[in-house]
Coordinates of C-alpha atoms (C1' of nucleotides) in Angstrom, one line a residue:
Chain A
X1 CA -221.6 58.2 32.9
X2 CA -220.7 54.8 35.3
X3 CA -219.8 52.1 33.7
X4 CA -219.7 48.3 35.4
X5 CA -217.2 45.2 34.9
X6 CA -218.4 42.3 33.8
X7 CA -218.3 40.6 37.4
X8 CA -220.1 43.8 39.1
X9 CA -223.0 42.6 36.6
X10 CA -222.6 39.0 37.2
X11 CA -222.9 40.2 41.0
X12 CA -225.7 42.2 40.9
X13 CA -228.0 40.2 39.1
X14 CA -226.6 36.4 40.3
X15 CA -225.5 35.0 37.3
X16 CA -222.2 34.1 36.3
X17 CA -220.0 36.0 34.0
X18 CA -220.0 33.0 31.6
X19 CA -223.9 33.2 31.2
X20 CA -223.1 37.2 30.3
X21 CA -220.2 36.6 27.6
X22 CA -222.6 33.5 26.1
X23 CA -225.4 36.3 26.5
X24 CA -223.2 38.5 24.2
X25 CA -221.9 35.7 21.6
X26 CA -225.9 35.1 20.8
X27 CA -225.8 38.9 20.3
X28 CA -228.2 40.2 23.1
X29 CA -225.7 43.0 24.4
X30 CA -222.3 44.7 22.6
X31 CA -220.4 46.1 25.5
X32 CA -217.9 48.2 24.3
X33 CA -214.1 47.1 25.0
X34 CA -211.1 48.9 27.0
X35 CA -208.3 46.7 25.9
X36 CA -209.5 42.9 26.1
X37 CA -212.1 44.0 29.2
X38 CA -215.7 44.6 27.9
X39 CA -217.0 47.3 29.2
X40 CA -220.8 47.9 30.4
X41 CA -222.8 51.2 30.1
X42 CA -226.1 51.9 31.5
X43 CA -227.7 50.8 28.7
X44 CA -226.5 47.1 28.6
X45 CA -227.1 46.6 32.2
X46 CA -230.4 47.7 31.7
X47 CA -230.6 45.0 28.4
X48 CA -229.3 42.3 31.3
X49 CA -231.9 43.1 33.1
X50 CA -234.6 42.8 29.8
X51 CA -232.6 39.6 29.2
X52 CA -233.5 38.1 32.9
X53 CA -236.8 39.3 32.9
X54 CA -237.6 37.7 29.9
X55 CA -236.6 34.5 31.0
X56 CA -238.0 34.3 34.0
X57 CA -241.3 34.6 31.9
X58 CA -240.1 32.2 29.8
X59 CA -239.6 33.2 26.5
X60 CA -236.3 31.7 24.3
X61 CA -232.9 33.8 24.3
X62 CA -233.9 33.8 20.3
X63 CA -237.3 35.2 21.1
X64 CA -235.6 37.7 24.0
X65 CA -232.7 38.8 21.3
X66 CA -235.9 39.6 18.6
X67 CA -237.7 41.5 20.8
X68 CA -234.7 43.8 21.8
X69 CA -234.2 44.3 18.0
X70 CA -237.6 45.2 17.9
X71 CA -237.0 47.7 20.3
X72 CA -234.1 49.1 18.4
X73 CA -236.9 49.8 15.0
X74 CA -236.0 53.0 13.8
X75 CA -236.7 55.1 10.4
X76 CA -238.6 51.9 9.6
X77 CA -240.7 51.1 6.8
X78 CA -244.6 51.4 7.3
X79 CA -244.7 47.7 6.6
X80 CA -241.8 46.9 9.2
X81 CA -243.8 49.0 11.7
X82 CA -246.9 47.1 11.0
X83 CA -245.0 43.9 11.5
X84 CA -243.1 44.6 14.4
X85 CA -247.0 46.3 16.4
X86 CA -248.5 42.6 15.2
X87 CA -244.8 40.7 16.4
X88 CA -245.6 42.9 19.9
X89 CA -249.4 42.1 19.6
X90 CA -248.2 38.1 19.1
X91 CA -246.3 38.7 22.2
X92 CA -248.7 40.2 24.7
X93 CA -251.7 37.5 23.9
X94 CA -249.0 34.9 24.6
X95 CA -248.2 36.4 28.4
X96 CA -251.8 36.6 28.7
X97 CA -252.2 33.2 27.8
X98 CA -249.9 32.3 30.4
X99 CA -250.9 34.8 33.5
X100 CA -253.9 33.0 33.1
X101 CA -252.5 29.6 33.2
X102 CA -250.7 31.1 36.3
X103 CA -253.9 32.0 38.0
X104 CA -255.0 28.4 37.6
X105 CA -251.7 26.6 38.7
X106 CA -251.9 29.1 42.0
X107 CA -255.5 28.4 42.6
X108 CA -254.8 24.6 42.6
X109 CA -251.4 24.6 44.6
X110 CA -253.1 27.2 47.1
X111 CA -256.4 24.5 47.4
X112 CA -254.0 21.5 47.8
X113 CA -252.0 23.2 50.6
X114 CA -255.3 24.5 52.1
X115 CA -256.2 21.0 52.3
X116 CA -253.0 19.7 53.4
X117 CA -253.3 22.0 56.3
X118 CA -256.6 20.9 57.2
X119 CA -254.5 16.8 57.7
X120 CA -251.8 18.7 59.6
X121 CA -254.1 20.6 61.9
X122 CA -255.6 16.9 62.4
X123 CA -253.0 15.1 62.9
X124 CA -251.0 17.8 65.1
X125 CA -252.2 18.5 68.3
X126 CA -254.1 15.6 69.1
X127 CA -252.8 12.7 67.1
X128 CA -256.6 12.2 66.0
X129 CA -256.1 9.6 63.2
X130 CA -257.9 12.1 60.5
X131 CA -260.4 11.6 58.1
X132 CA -258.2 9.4 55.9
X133 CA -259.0 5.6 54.9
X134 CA -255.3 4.8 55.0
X135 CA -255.1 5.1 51.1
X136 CA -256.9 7.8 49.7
X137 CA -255.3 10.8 47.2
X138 CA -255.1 13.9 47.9
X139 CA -256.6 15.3 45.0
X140 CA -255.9 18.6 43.5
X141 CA -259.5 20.9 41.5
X142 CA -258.7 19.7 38.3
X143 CA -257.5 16.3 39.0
X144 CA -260.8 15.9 40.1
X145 CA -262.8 17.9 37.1
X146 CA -261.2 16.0 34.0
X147 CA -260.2 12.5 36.0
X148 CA -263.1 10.5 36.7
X149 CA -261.6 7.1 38.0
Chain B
X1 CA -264.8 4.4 32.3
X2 CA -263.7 5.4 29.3
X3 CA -260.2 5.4 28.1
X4 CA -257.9 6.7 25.3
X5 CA -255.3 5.8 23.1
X6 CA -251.6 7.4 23.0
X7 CA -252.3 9.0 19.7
X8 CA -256.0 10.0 21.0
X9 CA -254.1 11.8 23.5
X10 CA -251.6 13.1 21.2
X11 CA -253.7 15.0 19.1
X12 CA -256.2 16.5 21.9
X13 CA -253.3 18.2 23.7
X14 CA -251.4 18.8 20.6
X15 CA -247.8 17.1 21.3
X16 CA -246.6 14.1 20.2
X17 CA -246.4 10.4 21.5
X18 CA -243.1 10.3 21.5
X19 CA -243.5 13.0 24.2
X20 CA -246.2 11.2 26.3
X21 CA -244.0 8.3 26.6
X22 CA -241.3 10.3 27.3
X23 CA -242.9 11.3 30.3
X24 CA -244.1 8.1 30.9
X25 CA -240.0 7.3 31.4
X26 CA -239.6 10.1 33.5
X27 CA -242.7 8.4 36.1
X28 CA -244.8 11.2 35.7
X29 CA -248.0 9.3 34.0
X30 CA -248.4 5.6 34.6
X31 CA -251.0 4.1 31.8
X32 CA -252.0 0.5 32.2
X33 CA -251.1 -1.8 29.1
X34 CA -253.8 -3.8 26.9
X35 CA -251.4 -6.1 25.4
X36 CA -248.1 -4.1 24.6
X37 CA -250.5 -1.2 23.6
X38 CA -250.6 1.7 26.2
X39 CA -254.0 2.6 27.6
X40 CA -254.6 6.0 29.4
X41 CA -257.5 6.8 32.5
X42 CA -258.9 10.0 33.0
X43 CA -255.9 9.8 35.5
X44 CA -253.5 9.9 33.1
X45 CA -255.4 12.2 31.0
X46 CA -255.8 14.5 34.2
X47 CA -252.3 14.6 34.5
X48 CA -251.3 15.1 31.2
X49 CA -253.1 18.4 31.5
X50 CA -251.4 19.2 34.6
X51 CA -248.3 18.5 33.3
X52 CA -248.8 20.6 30.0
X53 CA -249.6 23.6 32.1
X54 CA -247.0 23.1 34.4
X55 CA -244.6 23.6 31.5
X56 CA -246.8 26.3 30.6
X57 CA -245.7 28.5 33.2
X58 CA -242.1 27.2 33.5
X59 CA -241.9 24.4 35.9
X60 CA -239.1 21.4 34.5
X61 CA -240.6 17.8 34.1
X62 CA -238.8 17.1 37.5
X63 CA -240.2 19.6 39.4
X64 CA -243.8 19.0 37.7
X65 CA -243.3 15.3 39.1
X66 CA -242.0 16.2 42.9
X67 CA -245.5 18.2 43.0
X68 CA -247.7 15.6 41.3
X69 CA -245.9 13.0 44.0
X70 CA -246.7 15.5 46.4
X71 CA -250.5 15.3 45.5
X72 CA -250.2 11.2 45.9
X73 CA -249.1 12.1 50.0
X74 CA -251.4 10.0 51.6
X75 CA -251.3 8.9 55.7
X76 CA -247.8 10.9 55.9
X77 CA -246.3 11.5 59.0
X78 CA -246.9 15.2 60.3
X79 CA -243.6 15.9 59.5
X80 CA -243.9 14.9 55.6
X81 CA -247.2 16.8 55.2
X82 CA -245.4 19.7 56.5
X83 CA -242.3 19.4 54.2
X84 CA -245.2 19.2 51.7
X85 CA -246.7 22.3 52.6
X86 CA -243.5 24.4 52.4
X87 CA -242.6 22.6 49.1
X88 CA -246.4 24.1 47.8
X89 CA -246.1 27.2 49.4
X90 CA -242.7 28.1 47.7
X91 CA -243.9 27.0 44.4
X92 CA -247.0 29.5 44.9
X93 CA -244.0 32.4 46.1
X94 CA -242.9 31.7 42.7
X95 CA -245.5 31.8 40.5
X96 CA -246.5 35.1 42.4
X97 CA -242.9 36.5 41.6
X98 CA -243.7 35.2 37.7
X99 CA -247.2 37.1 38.0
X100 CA -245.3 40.1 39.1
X101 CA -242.7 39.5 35.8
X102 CA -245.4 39.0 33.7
X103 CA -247.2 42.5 34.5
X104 CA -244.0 44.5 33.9
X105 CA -243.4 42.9 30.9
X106 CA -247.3 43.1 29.2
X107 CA -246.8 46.6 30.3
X108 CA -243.6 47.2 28.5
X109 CA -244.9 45.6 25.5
X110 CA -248.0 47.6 25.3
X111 CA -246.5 51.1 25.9
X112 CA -243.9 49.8 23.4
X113 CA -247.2 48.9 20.9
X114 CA -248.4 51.9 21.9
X115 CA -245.7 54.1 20.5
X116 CA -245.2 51.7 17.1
X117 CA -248.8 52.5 16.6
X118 CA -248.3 56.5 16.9
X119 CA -245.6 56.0 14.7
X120 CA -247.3 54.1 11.7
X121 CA -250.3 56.2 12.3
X122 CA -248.3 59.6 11.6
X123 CA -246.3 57.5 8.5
X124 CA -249.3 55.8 6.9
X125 CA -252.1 58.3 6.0
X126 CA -250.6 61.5 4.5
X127 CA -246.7 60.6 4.2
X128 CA -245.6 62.7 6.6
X129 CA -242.1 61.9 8.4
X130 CA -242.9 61.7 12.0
X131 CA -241.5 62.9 14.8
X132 CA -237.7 61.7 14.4
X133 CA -234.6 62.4 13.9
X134 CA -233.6 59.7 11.6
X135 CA -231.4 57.4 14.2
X136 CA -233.3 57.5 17.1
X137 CA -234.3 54.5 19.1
X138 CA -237.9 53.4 20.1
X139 CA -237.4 53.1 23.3
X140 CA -238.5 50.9 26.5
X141 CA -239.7 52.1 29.8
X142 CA -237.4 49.8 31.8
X143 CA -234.5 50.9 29.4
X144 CA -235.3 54.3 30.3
X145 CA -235.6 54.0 33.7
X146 CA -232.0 51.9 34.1
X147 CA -230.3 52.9 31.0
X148 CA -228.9 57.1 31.2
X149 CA -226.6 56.7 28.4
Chain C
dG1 C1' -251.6 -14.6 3.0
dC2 C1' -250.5 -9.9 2.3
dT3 C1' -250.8 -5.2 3.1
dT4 C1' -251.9 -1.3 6.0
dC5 C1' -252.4 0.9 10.3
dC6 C1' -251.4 1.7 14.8
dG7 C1' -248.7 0.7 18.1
dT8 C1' -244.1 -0.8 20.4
dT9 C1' -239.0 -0.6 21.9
dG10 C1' -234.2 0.8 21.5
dA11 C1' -230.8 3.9 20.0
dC12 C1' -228.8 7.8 18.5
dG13 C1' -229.3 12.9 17.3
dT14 C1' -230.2 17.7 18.5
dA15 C1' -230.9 22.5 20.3
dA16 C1' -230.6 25.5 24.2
dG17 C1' -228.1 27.4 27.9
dC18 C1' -224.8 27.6 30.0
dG19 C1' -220.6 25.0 33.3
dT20 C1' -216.0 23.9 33.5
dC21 C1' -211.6 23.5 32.5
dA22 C1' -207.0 25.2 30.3
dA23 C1' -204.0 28.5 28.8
dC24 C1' -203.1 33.2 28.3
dT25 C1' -202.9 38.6 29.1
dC26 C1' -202.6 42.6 31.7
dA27 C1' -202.4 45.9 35.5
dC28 C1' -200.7 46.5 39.8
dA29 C1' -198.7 45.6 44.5
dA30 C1' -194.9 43.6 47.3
Chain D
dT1 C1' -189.3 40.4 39.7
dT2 C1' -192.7 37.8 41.0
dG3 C1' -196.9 37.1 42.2
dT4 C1' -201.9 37.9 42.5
dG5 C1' -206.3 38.9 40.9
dA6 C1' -209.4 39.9 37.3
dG7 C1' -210.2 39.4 32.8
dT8 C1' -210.0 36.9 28.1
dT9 C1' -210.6 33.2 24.4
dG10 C1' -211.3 28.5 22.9
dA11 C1' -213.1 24.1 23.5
dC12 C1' -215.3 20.4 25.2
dG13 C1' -219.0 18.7 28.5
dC14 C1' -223.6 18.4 30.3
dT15 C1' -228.7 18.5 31.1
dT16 C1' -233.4 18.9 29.4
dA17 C1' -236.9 17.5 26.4
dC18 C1' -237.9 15.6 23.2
dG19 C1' -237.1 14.4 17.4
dT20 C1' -236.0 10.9 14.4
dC21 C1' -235.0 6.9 12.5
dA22 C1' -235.0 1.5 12.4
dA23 C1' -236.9 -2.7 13.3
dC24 C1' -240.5 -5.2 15.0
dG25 C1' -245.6 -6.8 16.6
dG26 C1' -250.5 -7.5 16.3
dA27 C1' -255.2 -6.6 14.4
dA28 C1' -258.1 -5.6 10.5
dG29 C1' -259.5 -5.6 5.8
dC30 C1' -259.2 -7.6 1.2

DNA sequence: GCTTCCGTTGACGTAAGCGTCAACTCACAA
DNA sequence: TTGTGAGTTGACGCTTACGTCAACGGAAGC
């Protein structure tokens, strides 16, 4: 089975091998060791790439290094299983939480630039002067909803 | 027009004042002053809410004030509107990306629920040992799919 | 007048997540 | 033999986003 250096990884993904080793110091991966080198099988590239993913969505290198542990349950306890499914459940209500929040922040940016388009497309071919009183905001939905100035 | 207090503030969006003047450092909210007490407008208020959810889904303060400066664009040369636009539109390519992130990663979590929940329903009701061997691993899709170790 | 809140301004502290040296090792080619 | 290149271990530095005092100010109730 391949195995990759720690700067093939540090390639791949676009992080430097410093982030990796710190990555391994908080106790996220254990390569193995040839020597001094470490030494990366398929299975800790494919924790990297658990590792990124996770923080992209935002969660903690704490809450990315409890999760994997999660993952690694075995010949558990029914009470550890119960609390790991509710740890999980915890989890998924949070990303929902904030998918939603994405939906919002992508309907206002999308509605700012739509109207942003609309002052460009004025301004653009014919140098019309738009429909602008010289000092007027560009206002985004919910600037408008909750600010009533 | 009503207005609210720092603490007001504090308490409906669950952070402290320390943090709202925090950001009023960083230039992202601008209350007026009633004496040397702060006073917030639904302005304010509006873009504390913007700001919350901006960190939300992962923007950095800075970033969350280039795109609330970007809403205050007024009579901008063609050339700054346009800037504008690409800054929104790579901001939405973002969040899209995160969407995408966000899938995978409610998906892993639920198969990985999913299986915990086969699991303590084999262990709780009648005892019985489940289906494993004693070390093996509960395992992730994405660690399946990369990981052949 | 005194206390009790609620607010204010520094100032320093802190945790996370690496960046950035310095100094060293080791394999391998010239 | 002497680089050269890739890897290693400290160790300190830095940024972000506040927390946490300390010391002070004004209004309000008693």
């Amino acid at each position: 089975m391949r195995t990759w250096t720690i700067s093939e990884l540090s390639n791949e993904f676009g992080i430097t091998p410093r982030a990796i080793r710190f990555y391994e110091d908080e106790e996220l991966i254990q390569p193995t060791r040839v020597g001094q080198s470490r030494v990366y099988a398929a299975r800790d590239r494919a924790r990297l790439a658990l590792i990124l993913r996770g923080k992209r969505v935002g969660f903690s290198l704490d809450e990315i290094k409890e999760m994997l542990d999660l993952y690694n349950v075995k010949d558990g306890q029914a009470t550890q299983l119960s609390y790991t499914i509710k740890k999980f459940s915890q989890r998924i209500s949070m990303l929902e939480q904030q998918r939603a929040d994405i939906e919002h922040s992508l309907e206002e940016l999308r509605g700012a630039r739509a109207r942003l388009e609309v002052l460009l497309g004025e301004k653009q071919p014919h140098r019309k002067p738009a429909n602008d009183d010289g000092h007027g905001r560009l206002i985004g939905y919910s600037m408008n909803a909750a600010a009533r100035d």
